[in-house]
Amino acid sequence: MGRILKIVVVCMGAAGLLGGCYRAPNDVQLHKPGVYEGPRDPLLAVEKEPQQQKRLQERFQLVQTDR
Amino acid sequence: MARMKFLCDAERCIECNGCTVACKNANEVPWGVNRRRVITLKDGEPGEKSISVACMHCTDAPCAAVCPVDCFYTTADGIVLHDKDLCIGCGYCFYACPFGAPQYPKESAFGVRGKMDKCTFCAGGPLPDNSDAEYKEYGSNRIAQGKLPACAEMCATKALLAGDGDLVADIYRKRVLKRGGRPKTWGWETAYPS
Amino acid sequence: MKLIRKPDSMTPVQGSHSPATGDESATGVDRRTFLRRSGLTLGGAALANMLPLGMMRKARAVDITRKAGVKMEHKRSICSHCAVGCGVIAGVQNGVWTDQEPDFESPINLGSHCAKGASVREIGSGGKRVRYPMKLTDGKWKRISWDQAINEIGDQLLNIREKSGPDAVFWAGSSKASNEGSYLQRKFAAFWGTNNMDHQARICHSTTVAGVANTWGYGAMTNSFNDMHNSKAMLFVGSNAAEAHPVAMQHILRGKENGAQMIVVDPRFTRTAAHADQYIRLRPGSDVPFMWGLLWHIFENGWEDKEYIRQRVYGMDEIRQEVKKWDPKTVQDVTGVPEADMYQCAKTMAENRPGTIVWCMGGTQHHIGNNNTRAYCVFQLALGNIGVSGGGANIFRGHDNVQGATDIGPNSHTLPGYYGLSEGAWKHWARVWDVDYEWLKGRFDMTKKYDAGGGKQAYTMNIPGIPVSRWIDGILVEQGNVQQKDNFHAIFFQGHAVNSQTRGVEMTKALEKVDLVVVSDPHPTVLGVMGNRKNNTYLLPTCTQFETYGSVTASNRTIQWREQVIEPLFESKPDHEILYLMAKKLGFADQMFKHIKVTNNQPLIEDILREVNRGTWTIGYTGQSPERLKLHAKHRGTFNTTTLRAEGGPVDGDYYGLPWPCWGTPELKHPGTPILYDPSQPVADGGLTFRARFGVEHNGVSLLADGVYSKGSDIKDGYPEFTADMLKQLGWWDELTPDEQKQAAGRNWKTDLSGGIQRVAIKHGCAPFGNAKARTVVWQFPDPVPVHREPLYTGRYDLVSKYPTYEDHKALWRLPTLYASVQAKDYSKEYPLVFISGRIVEYEGGGEETRSNKWLAELQPYMYVEINPADANDRGIRDGDWVWLDGPGRDTNNPGPAVPSHIKVKAMVTPRVGRGVIWTPFHFGGWYEGQDLLDRYPKDTAPYVRGEACNTATTYGYDPVTQMQETKATLCQIKRA
């Protein structure tokens, strides 16, 4: 009886200690080769705007040509 | 969608270092780091040619291909950027880059190689556009303001061009046509000695 | 393996980077590779005084980092580094200069910059600036207040004035001051009572101004950088535009793309030569034989423009006589250029017209500089290239406002506007300044007359002052031999370096002898630390042009308006405020600022420009009012980039910056004159004729133009300059208003303060200054027809007997000036290398400001000497070695053993220079004979980069017409250190 209790206590203690090693599935960052996992650059959204391309083209003509 | 490209017209480049300093000015690049450099061939001799080099923003970027932590990303118009937070400073992108664009500023006075720094086409990095944090880590984000890289906008002779690859090619083509039968591309004199 | 990554806090990118060091010396090493391999590890531990920038920033500079979310204002200024005049857009947040944008609307630079222009924002950090007035006491720099500084300096100057007369102070003004600042500098000297006030033009293009003005009327760039788009040929003699005027290369290369042939003539294969179609290596000092050698081919083949010469040129036959002596063989012997190259060059220029000629220091800095400049002009006249678009004599000026300072600023030989120093000139300006002429006269030393040269005696008021090339002689020459009451006891330098003048060893002696030294500059400059002075040197912190506003004249005579970017940093003050405070202390401020409003010790800039407008009729600085200039700046985007003419917009029809001459009053709205001497345009539209400056006839031949006149001119032939009498003769007098008639009575186009004479002349399509021929013979000069003379220190001593220099002068510009006695000794055996110097793109002028700019300093950390591989091998010198460069010092003021000079520099072995020629940049300073003078600088003001000043090792030699120094041809020896 006492031995079973000891075993249960030891198992519970081990379980308690091991609890600290628990990792939720979404805590880990999986490495996918060739895929960027950093924060998303707000510039990417700006680029999608139709006027952005036009803006840059106009700027180019304004500043870098031999006008 | 345009592809952003640099082109340095070696016929017009006079090695004035305006581009080098414009970059330092716009991006507060520290002493010892030169995102852009001017390379001169045959210095002091007939046939001397100079060309300004920085990151070429490759379509199939070797730096991105070899990075062990994949800190690189490419924007839709072809600008290759990276996240300094993910960067581990291993230097492998420096091996891979044919142009030597990646550089490593020291983090402390003891010379430990730090995070990789390179030309961003004046497009900053993954932090909020033109915030103080982005400016401190990556320099200016002129693209987000509708402007083009400072180096090309300030080139003394308009040798260095940066922008939509088609527009850049257009200008260069026109110049080549204008120069007509007097090309001075490097090596021409070998084929056609005067 | 699962990689766990959490973003950590990023430390900012800072510190330094160790570039790859290699040991192999490959060929084709470029300047930067060379410097990296010299062992310099940029930043970090290597150089004791270069801390990583993060640490630097905390020390003393203004933090110029941009801040998000803070309102940004944009101000437009003009780069302060060179005379191209590139626009600068400065972004300012809370009074801090945090952003710089390209000024793409500017028709001059279209947004472009060179390294220096791209770096100007750094000036706003002020890291190395002199922050407050300082005084040297027992070898230590002490901080003092402005009041104390002005009072002590003023008291000493008044003392010196009483004991030794007003001429005992030498004042150096500045080509870097604005038009208003430099004009005040000249006015200040006049009210102090001396002509001993000079500036950088003396040692830059003084020979150009004298030579060219005496050829056809004005001594300035005739066309413009933009106009070079229209050239069919370009001849560069002694000009390295790629490094000295980089943005001008934009226009030059556009011209080249339009089909222009480019020829570069230079002892070095420069970066400009790298773009040339033909490169000619020239022996230093042989410019006249070269030009005459070209003309030999021109005349031989009948390529000259005979009609043009007949109508617009006097004296070409005398030139032909001289040119006959320069056959190809002789030319090859003297210049080193073979016949085929000469023929090719002449043919290119003849077959591709209009062609332009460009020359800079390579041509001007010789003791026969005035001969060189006139030879260039004569060549262009022979080809008919003057007064046409695409042609011209395109003289690229140096500092940002050297043109303006030359026009209206501190010149020792003239009052503003080239009026000279005659009684008439003083009376004119006395009227403009609204001061009594007798009172003004009384400010000068009127006790005795002195030797004015040419056998004449005059008061010092009418004798050109000692120029900045010779101030050391004003201190060192025996008192009896200086043509004024006493030697200099004080020198006051406002915006002028000293390491750009020759004879540094003697300069050191002069500095140890003179009583008082005042340096009014943003930085201490070499003047602050040179010599072994222990006491009585003052540093007055003066702000840059970005910390004030005003107008500035670019090389092409365009005047641009600068807005103020930031407030003066620390305790610095602008030039005009310092001059006001000094004038107040010295007792003449009320008279000097009579018509200039002063608020809080600040003279009003617009009032100063208006005074200039009221008085400078000779060169047409009268139409460029502050209002018109500001309007041009605002609408600069409307100007065509080739013609520089506004197309539409509020300033439609004007030429950008109203290039002088802009005739008449601002109300006349003259558009400015973009191309000088072009008769194809009406004068009212910017056209012009050659000036009738030298009389109407000489030796029985008419000097007036023959059958050539401006479009729309009522007088269809040559005519003299306009006077009131001439108007009466022509029957045009009544076209003047009664007011104008009152002021113009008995006067001429230069002295009529109403502008009426000019207005009426132009109304009839005539140029106010006449319509004459250009003259190729200047009978008042030592060499009426330009001839060749060997440099005083020449490597070809065998040629001296055939082409000797002048005789010694007892008094030239108030000083004994030696020629033959210097050339009498042959130095070429002991000092076999021809020593020339010049510019590099990263630095400017004396270099103190640019070497204190961290972005520029990084690019050029070492002073060096370029040496040909053959010469290097002869001496066992390898690339990157330290060497001693020895100059044949000669104490020219005291007979005795020579005191040779030595400077320690790094060797750059390169084929850029030919065998027997070596070259150094001249921008360095802060070392003396191998010793770093760092300790002599006040704390935290030493530039990042210091090095030997090449002029420590340069020698004696001065042009007799302008006292230009002979820096482009001297001798030296080099040996391994």
PDB file of N, CA and C in Angstrom, chain C residues 726-759:
ATOM      1  N   MET C 726      27.895 111.390 -75.841  1.00  0.00           N
ATOM      2  CA  MET C 726      27.620 110.576 -77.025  1.00  0.00           C
ATOM      3  C   MET C 726      26.115 110.524 -77.292  1.00  0.00           C
ATOM      4  N   LEU C 727      25.329 110.412 -76.217  1.00  0.00           N
ATOM      5  CA  LEU C 727      23.878 110.406 -76.377  1.00  0.00           C
ATOM      6  C   LEU C 727      23.413 111.703 -77.012  1.00  0.00           C
ATOM      7  N   LYS C 728      24.043 112.787 -76.572  1.00  0.00           N
ATOM      8  CA  LYS C 728      23.646 114.081 -77.130  1.00  0.00           C
ATOM      9  C   LYS C 728      23.974 114.121 -78.614  1.00  0.00           C
ATOM     10  N   GLN C 729      25.182 113.630 -78.946  1.00  0.00           N
ATOM     11  CA  GLN C 729      25.589 113.619 -80.353  1.00  0.00           C
ATOM     12  C   GLN C 729      24.639 112.799 -81.212  1.00  0.00           C
ATOM     13  N   LEU C 730      24.191 111.678 -80.625  1.00  0.00           N
ATOM     14  CA  LEU C 730      23.305 110.803 -81.390  1.00  0.00           C
ATOM     15  C   LEU C 730      21.882 111.338 -81.436  1.00  0.00           C
ATOM     16  N   GLY C 731      21.611 112.342 -80.623  1.00  0.00           N
ATOM     17  CA  GLY C 731      20.247 112.879 -80.583  1.00  0.00           C
ATOM     18  C   GLY C 731      19.310 112.053 -79.729  1.00  0.00           C
ATOM     19  N   TRP C 732      19.863 111.239 -78.844  1.00  0.00           N
ATOM     20  CA  TRP C 732      19.016 110.397 -78.008  1.00  0.00           C
ATOM     21  C   TRP C 732      18.886 110.943 -76.591  1.00  0.00           C
ATOM     22  N   TRP C 733      19.520 112.067 -76.316  1.00  0.00           N
ATOM     23  CA  TRP C 733      19.555 112.597 -74.957  1.00  0.00           C
ATOM     24  C   TRP C 733      18.153 112.882 -74.422  1.00  0.00           C
ATOM     25  N   ASP C 734      17.277 113.349 -75.314  1.00  0.00           N
ATOM     26  CA  ASP C 734      15.951 113.723 -74.840  1.00  0.00           C
ATOM     27  C   ASP C 734      15.081 112.529 -74.501  1.00  0.00           C
ATOM     28  N   GLU C 735      15.556 111.351 -74.825  1.00  0.00           N
ATOM     29  CA  GLU C 735      14.775 110.166 -74.458  1.00  0.00           C
ATOM     30  C   GLU C 735      14.937 109.818 -72.993  1.00  0.00           C
ATOM     31  N   LEU C 736      15.890 110.477 -72.343  1.00  0.00           N
ATOM     32  CA  LEU C 736      16.025 110.282 -70.896  1.00  0.00           C
ATOM     33  C   LEU C 736      14.946 111.097 -70.193  1.00  0.00           C
ATOM     34  N   THR C 737      14.443 110.573 -69.085  1.00  0.00           N
ATOM     35  CA  THR C 737      13.491 111.338 -68.281  1.00  0.00           C
ATOM     36  C   THR C 737      14.258 112.473 -67.594  1.00  0.00           C
ATOM     37  N   PRO C 738      13.532 113.506 -67.163  1.00  0.00           N
ATOM     38  CA  PRO C 738      14.217 114.636 -66.500  1.00  0.00           C
ATOM     39  C   PRO C 738      15.055 114.191 -65.315  1.00  0.00           C
ATOM     40  N   ASP C 739      14.527 113.245 -64.546  1.00  0.00           N
ATOM     41  CA  ASP C 739      15.278 112.707 -63.409  1.00  0.00           C
ATOM     42  C   ASP C 739      16.574 112.065 -63.876  1.00  0.00           C
ATOM     43  N   GLU C 740      16.447 111.242 -64.885  1.00  0.00           N
ATOM     44  CA  GLU C 740      17.629 110.546 -65.411  1.00  0.00           C
ATOM     45  C   GLU C 740      18.637 111.561 -65.944  1.00  0.00           C
ATOM     46  N   GLN C 741      18.126 112.590 -66.628  1.00  0.00           N
ATOM     47  CA  GLN C 741      19.042 113.575 -67.206  1.00  0.00           C
ATOM     48  C   GLN C 741      19.847 114.270 -66.125  1.00  0.00           C
ATOM     49  N   LYS C 742      19.169 114.523 -64.986  1.00  0.00           N
ATOM     50  CA  LYS C 742      19.860 115.206 -63.894  1.00  0.00           C
ATOM     51  C   LYS C 742      21.041 114.381 -63.409  1.00  0.00           C
ATOM     52  N   GLN C 743      20.806 113.088 -63.267  1.00  0.00           N
ATOM     53  CA  GLN C 743      21.862 112.224 -62.722  1.00  0.00           C
ATOM     54  C   GLN C 743      22.906 111.873 -63.769  1.00  0.00           C
ATOM     55  N   ALA C 744      22.472 111.803 -65.041  1.00  0.00           N
ATOM     56  CA  ALA C 744      23.383 111.321 -66.074  1.00  0.00           C
ATOM     57  C   ALA C 744      24.258 112.418 -66.660  1.00  0.00           C
ATOM     58  N   ALA C 745      23.922 113.660 -66.359  1.00  0.00           N
ATOM     59  CA  ALA C 745      24.653 114.768 -66.977  1.00  0.00           C
ATOM     60  C   ALA C 745      26.137 114.656 -66.718  1.00  0.00           C
ATOM     61  N   GLY C 746      26.934 114.671 -67.785  1.00  0.00           N
ATOM     62  CA  GLY C 746      28.384 114.645 -67.653  1.00  0.00           C
ATOM     63  C   GLY C 746      28.942 113.300 -67.258  1.00  0.00           C
ATOM     64  N   ARG C 747      28.105 112.255 -67.237  1.00  0.00           N
ATOM     65  CA  ARG C 747      28.604 110.958 -66.802  1.00  0.00           C
ATOM     66  C   ARG C 747      28.570 109.954 -67.946  1.00  0.00           C
ATOM     67  N   ASN C 748      28.991 108.731 -67.653  1.00  0.00           N
ATOM     68  CA  ASN C 748      28.946 107.678 -68.674  1.00  0.00           C
ATOM     69  C   ASN C 748      28.167 106.478 -68.157  1.00  0.00           C
ATOM     70  N   TRP C 749      28.129 105.437 -68.955  1.00  0.00           N
ATOM     71  CA  TRP C 749      27.299 104.265 -68.636  1.00  0.00           C
ATOM     72  C   TRP C 749      27.707 103.596 -67.326  1.00  0.00           C
ATOM     73  N   LYS C 750      28.916 103.859 -66.845  1.00  0.00           N
ATOM     74  CA  LYS C 750      29.384 103.235 -65.607  1.00  0.00           C
ATOM     75  C   LYS C 750      29.085 104.069 -64.372  1.00  0.00           C
ATOM     76  N   THR C 751      28.946 105.368 -64.563  1.00  0.00           N
ATOM     77  CA  THR C 751      28.825 106.238 -63.401  1.00  0.00           C
ATOM     78  C   THR C 751      27.465 106.922 -63.311  1.00  0.00           C
ATOM     79  N   ASP C 752      26.595 106.646 -64.267  1.00  0.00           N
ATOM     80  CA  ASP C 752      25.248 107.219 -64.233  1.00  0.00           C
ATOM     81  C   ASP C 752      24.390 106.375 -63.293  1.00  0.00           C
ATOM     82  N   LEU C 753      24.113 106.905 -62.098  1.00  0.00           N
ATOM     83  CA  LEU C 753      23.408 106.108 -61.101  1.00  0.00           C
ATOM     84  C   LEU C 753      21.925 105.940 -61.415  1.00  0.00           C
ATOM     85  N   SER C 754      21.419 106.666 -62.406  1.00  0.00           N
ATOM     86  CA  SER C 754      19.997 106.505 -62.724  1.00  0.00           C
ATOM     87  C   SER C 754      19.783 105.325 -63.657  1.00  0.00           C
ATOM     88  N   GLY C 755      20.844 104.907 -64.363  1.00  0.00           N
ATOM     89  CA  GLY C 755      20.688 103.824 -65.327  1.00  0.00           C
ATOM     90  C   GLY C 755      20.075 104.280 -66.640  1.00  0.00           C
ATOM     91  N   GLY C 756      19.862 105.572 -66.786  1.00  0.00           N
ATOM     92  CA  GLY C 756      19.207 106.087 -67.980  1.00  0.00           C
ATOM     93  C   GLY C 756      20.024 105.881 -69.243  1.00  0.00           C
ATOM     94  N   ILE C 757      21.322 106.143 -69.141  1.00  0.00           N
ATOM     95  CA  ILE C 757      22.180 105.983 -70.323  1.00  0.00           C
ATOM     96  C   ILE C 757      22.106 104.548 -70.819  1.00  0.00           C
ATOM     97  N   GLN C 758      22.191 103.613 -69.899  1.00  0.00           N
ATOM     98  CA  GLN C 758      22.105 102.205 -70.299  1.00  0.00           C
ATOM     99  C   GLN C 758      20.744 101.908 -70.914  1.00  0.00           C
ATOM    100  N   ARG C 759      19.708 102.447 -70.294  1.00  0.00           N
ATOM    101  CA  ARG C 759      18.355 102.149 -70.778  1.00  0.00           C
ATOM    102  C   ARG C 759      18.167 102.620 -72.208  1.00  0.00           C
TER     103      ARG C 759
END
